[in-house]
PDB file of C-alpha atoms in Angstrom:
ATOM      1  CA  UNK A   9     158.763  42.788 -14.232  1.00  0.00           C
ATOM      2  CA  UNK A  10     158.171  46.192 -12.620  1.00  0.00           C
ATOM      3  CA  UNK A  11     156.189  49.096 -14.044  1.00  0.00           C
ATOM      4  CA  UNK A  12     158.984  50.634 -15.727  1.00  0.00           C
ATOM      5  CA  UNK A  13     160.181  47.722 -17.698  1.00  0.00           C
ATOM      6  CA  UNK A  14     156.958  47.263 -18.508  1.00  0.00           C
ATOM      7  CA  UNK A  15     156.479  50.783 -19.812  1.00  0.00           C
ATOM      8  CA  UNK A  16     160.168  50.863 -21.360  1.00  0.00           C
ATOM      9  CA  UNK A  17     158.686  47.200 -23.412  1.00  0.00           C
ATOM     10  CA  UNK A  18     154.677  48.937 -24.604  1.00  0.00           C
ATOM     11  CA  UNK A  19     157.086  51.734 -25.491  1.00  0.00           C
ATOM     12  CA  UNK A  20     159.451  48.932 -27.855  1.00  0.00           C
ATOM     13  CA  UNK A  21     156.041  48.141 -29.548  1.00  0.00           C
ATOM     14  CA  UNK A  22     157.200  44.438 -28.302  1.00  0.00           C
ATOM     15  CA  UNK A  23     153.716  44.355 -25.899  1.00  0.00           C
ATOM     16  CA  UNK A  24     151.448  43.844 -29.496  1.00  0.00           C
ATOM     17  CA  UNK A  25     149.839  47.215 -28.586  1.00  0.00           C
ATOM     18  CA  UNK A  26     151.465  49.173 -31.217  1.00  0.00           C
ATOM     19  CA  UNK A  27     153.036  51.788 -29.350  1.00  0.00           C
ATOM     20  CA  UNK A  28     155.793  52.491 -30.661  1.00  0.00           C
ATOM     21  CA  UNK A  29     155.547  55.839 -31.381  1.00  0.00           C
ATOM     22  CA  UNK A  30     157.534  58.519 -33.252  1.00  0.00           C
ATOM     23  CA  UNK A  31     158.138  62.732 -31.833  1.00  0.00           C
ATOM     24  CA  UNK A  32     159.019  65.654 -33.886  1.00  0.00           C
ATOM     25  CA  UNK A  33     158.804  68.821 -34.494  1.00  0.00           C
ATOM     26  CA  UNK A  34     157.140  71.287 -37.637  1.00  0.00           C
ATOM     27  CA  UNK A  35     156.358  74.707 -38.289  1.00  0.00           C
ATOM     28  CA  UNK A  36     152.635  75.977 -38.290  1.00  0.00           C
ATOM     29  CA  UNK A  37     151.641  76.817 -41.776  1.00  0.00           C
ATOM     30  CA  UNK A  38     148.089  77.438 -41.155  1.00  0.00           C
ATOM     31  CA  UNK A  39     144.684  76.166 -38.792  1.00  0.00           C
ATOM     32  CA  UNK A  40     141.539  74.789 -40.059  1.00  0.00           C
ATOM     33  CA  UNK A  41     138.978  74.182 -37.112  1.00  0.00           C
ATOM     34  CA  UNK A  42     140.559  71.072 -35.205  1.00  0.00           C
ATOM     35  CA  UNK A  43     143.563  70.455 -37.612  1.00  0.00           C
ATOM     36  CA  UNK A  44     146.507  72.415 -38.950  1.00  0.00           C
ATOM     37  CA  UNK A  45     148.927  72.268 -41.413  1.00  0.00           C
ATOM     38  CA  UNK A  46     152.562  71.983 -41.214  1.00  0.00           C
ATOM     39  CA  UNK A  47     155.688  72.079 -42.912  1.00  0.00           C
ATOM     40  CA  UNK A  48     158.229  69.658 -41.701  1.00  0.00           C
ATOM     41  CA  UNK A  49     161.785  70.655 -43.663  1.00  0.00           C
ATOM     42  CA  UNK A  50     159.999  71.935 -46.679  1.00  0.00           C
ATOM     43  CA  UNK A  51     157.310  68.991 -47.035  1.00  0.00           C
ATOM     44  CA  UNK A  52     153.875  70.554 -46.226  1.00  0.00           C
ATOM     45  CA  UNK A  53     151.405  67.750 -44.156  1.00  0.00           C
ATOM     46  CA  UNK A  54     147.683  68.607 -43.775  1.00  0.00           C
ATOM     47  CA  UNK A  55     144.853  67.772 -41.435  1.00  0.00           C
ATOM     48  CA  UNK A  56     147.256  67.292 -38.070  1.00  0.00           C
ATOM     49  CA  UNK A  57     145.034  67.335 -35.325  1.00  0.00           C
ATOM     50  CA  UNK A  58     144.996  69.614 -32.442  1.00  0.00           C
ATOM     51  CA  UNK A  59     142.769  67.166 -30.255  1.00  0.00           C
ATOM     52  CA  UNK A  60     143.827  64.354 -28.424  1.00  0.00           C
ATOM     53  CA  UNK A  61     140.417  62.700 -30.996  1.00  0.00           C
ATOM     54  CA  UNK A  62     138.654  64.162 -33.319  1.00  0.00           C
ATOM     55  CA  UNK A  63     135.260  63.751 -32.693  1.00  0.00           C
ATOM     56  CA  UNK A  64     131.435  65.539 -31.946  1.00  0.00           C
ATOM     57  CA  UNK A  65     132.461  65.370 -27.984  1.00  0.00           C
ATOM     58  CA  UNK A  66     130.677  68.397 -26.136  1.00  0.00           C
ATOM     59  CA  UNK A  67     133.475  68.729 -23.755  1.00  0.00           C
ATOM     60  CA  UNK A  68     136.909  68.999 -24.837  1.00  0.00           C
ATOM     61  CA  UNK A  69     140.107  71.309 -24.771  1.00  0.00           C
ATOM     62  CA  UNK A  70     141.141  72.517 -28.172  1.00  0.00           C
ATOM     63  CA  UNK A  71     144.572  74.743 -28.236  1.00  0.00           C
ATOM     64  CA  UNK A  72     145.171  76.543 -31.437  1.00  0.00           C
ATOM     65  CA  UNK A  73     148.643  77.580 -32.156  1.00  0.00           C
ATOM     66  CA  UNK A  74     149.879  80.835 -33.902  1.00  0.00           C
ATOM     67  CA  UNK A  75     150.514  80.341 -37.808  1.00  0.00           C
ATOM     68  CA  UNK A  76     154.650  80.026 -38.070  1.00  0.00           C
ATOM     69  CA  UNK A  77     154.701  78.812 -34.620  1.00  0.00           C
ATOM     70  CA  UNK A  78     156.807  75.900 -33.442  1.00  0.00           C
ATOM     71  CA  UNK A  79     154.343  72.650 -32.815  1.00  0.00           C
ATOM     72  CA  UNK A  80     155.564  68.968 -31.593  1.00  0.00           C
ATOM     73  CA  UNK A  81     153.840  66.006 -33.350  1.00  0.00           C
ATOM     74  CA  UNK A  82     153.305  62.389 -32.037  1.00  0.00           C
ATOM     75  CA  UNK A  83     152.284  59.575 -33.833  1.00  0.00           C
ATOM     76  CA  UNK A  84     151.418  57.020 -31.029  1.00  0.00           C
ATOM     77  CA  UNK A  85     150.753  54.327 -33.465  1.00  0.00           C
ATOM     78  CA  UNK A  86     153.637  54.827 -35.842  1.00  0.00           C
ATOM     79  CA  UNK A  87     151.257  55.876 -38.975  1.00  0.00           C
ATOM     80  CA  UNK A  88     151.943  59.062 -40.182  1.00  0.00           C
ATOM     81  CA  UNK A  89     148.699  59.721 -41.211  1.00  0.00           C
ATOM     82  CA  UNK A  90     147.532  59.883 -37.978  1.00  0.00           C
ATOM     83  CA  UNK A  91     148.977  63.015 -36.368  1.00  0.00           C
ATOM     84  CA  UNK A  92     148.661  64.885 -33.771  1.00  0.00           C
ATOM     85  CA  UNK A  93     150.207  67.882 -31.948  1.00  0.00           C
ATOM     86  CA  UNK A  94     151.301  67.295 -28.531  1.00  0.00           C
ATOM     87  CA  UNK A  95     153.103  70.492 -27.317  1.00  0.00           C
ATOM     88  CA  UNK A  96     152.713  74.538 -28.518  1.00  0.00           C
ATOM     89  CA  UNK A  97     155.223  76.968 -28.476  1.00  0.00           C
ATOM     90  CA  UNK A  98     152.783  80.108 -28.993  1.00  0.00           C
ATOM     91  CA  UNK A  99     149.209  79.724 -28.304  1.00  0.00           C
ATOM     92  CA  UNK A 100     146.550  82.116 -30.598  1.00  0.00           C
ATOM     93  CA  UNK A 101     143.643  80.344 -28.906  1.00  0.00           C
ATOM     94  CA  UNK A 102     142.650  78.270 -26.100  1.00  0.00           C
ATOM     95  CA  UNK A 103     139.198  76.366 -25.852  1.00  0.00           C
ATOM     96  CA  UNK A 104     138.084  74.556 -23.225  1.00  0.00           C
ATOM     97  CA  UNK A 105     134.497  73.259 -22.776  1.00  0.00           C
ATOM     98  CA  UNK A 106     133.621  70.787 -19.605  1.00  0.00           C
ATOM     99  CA  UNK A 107     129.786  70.434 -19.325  1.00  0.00           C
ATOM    100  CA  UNK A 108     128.597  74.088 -18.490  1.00  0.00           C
ATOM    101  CA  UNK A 109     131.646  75.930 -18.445  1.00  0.00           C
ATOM    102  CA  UNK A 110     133.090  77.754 -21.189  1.00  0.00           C
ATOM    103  CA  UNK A 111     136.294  79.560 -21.454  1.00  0.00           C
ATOM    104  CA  UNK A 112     138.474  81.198 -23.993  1.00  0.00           C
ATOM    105  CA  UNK A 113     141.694  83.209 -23.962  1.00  0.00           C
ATOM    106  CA  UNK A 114     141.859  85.141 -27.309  1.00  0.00           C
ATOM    107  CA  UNK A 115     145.421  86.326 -27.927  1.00  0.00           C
ATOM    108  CA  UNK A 116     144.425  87.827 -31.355  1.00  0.00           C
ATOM    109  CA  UNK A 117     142.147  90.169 -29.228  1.00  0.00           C
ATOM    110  CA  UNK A 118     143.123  89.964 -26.240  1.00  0.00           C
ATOM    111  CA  UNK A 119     140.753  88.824 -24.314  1.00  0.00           C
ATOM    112  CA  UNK A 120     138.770  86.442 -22.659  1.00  0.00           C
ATOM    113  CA  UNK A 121     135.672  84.981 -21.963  1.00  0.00           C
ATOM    114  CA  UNK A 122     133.828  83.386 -19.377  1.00  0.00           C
ATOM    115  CA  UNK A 123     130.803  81.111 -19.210  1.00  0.00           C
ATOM    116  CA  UNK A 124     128.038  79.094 -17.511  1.00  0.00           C
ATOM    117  CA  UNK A 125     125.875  78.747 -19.848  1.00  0.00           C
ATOM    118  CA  UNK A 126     123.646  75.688 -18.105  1.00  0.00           C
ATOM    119  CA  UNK A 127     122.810  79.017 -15.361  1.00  0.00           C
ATOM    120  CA  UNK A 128     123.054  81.409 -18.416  1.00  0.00           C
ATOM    121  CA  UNK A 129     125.745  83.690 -16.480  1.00  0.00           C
ATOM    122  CA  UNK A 130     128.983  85.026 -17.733  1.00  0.00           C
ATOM    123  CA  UNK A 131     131.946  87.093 -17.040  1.00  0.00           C
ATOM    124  CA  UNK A 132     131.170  89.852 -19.360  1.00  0.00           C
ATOM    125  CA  UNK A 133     127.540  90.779 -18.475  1.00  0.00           C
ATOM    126  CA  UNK A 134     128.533  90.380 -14.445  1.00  0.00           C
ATOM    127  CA  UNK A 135     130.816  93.112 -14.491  1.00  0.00           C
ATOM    128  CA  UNK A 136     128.254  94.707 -16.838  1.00  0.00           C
ATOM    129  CA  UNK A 137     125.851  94.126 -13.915  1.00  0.00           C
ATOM    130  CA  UNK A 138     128.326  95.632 -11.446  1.00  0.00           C
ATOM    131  CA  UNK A 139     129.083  98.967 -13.591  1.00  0.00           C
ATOM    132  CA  UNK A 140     125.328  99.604 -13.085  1.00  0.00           C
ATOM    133  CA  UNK A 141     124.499  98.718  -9.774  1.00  0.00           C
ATOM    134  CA  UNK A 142     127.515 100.857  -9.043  1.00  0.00           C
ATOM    135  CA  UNK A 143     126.600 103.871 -11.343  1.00  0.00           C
ATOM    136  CA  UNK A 144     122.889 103.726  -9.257  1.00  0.00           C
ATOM    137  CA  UNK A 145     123.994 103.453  -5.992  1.00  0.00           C
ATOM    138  CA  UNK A 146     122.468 105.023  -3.267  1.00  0.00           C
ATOM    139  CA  UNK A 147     122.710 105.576   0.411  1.00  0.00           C
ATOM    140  CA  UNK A 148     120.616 106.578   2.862  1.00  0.00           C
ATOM    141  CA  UNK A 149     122.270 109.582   5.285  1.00  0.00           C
ATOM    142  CA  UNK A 150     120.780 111.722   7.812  1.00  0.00           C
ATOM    143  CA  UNK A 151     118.876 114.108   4.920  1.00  0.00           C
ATOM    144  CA  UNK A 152     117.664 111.515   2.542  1.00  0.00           C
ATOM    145  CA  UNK A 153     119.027 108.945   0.157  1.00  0.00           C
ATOM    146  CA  UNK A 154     122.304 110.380  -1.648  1.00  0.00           C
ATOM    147  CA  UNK A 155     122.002 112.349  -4.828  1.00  0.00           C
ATOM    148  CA  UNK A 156     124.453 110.463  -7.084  1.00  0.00           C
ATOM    149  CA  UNK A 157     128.202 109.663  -7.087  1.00  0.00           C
ATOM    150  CA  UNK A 158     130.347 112.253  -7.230  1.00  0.00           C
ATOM    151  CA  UNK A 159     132.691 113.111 -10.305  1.00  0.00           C
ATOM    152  CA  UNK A 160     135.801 110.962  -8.698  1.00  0.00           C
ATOM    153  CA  UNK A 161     134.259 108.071  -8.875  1.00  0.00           C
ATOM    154  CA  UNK A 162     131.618 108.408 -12.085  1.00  0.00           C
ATOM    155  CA  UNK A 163     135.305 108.858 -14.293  1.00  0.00           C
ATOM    156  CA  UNK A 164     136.629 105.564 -12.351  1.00  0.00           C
ATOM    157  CA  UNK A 165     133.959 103.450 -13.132  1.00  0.00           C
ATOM    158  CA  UNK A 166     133.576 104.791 -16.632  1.00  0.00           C
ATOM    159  CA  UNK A 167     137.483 103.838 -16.768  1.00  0.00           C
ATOM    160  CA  UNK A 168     136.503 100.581 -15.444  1.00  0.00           C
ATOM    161  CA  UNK A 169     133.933  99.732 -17.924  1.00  0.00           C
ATOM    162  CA  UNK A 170     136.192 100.472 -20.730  1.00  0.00           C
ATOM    163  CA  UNK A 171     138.579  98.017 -19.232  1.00  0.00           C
ATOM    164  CA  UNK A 172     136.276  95.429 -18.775  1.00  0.00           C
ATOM    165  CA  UNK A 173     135.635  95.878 -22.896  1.00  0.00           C
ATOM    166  CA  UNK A 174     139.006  95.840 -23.567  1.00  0.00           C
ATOM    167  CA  UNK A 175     139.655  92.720 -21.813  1.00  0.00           C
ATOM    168  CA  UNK A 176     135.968  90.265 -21.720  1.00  0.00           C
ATOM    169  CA  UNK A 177     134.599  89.008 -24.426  1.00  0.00           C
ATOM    170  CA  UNK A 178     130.909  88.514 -24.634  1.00  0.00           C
TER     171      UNK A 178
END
């Protein structure tokens, strides 16, 4: 039997895996942490998760959709008790955590954030760093080291620190 048929019979349930599974779709009602509730044609079902497993794993990817948002659901073992959302339409939040690195897109503020925290760096307090080392630059020229930036450019990186608020989170 080739892969397919194989995969077309785990699918059938008929391999004594329990597989056969069940898709649909629900409307976000609301998120708490790693689950959310939904209503599926009126009936309201609690504590779907939003992980592939709930558990105290340091790395994982956890994808929060927007209240009244559009979610699919799986149940890979044909319980509904045990759900699960498989597909967003509109994210709010994205977390993803893989050993040092952090990152997460904020939609609710628009912004993002960048970590390593194993070398304690992020995204934020680089372009922090860079605002100042560019606000004290200096040069040396044929009469000494320069005096200080002129206006021009003191207004565009003030504008560009402002930005970098507006978009990094700390």
């Amino acid at each position: 039997m080739d892969k397919y048929a194989q995969l077309v019979e785990l699918l059938k349930g008929k391999s004594g895996i329990g597989m056969g599974g069940t898709l649909f779709n629900a409307t976000v009602t609301s998120v708490e942490g790693e689950y959310c509730t939904v209503d599926i044609n009126g009936l309201e079902i609690t504590e779907v998760r939003l992980k592939a497993t709930i558990n105290e794993a340091e790395n994982y990817c956890l994808i929060i959709p927007k209240a009244r948002s559009m979610v699919t659901l799986g149940s890979f073992s044909g319980d509904f008790r045990d759900l699960a959302v498989l597909k967003v339409d509109e994210i709010e939040t994205i977390e993803y955590v893989q050993d040092n690195l952090q990152v997460t897109i904020d939609t609710r503020k628009g912004k993002i954030a960048v970590n390593n925290t194993g070398k304690g760096i992020g995204l934020h307090s680089l372009l922090i760093e860079l605002v100042d080392l560019l606000q004290n630059f200096s040069v040396n020229t044929p009469a000494g080291p320069s005096l200080g930036l002129i206006v021009p450019t003191q207004v565009a990186l003030t504008q560009f620190s402002k930005n970098i608020q507006e978009l990094v989170m700390e």
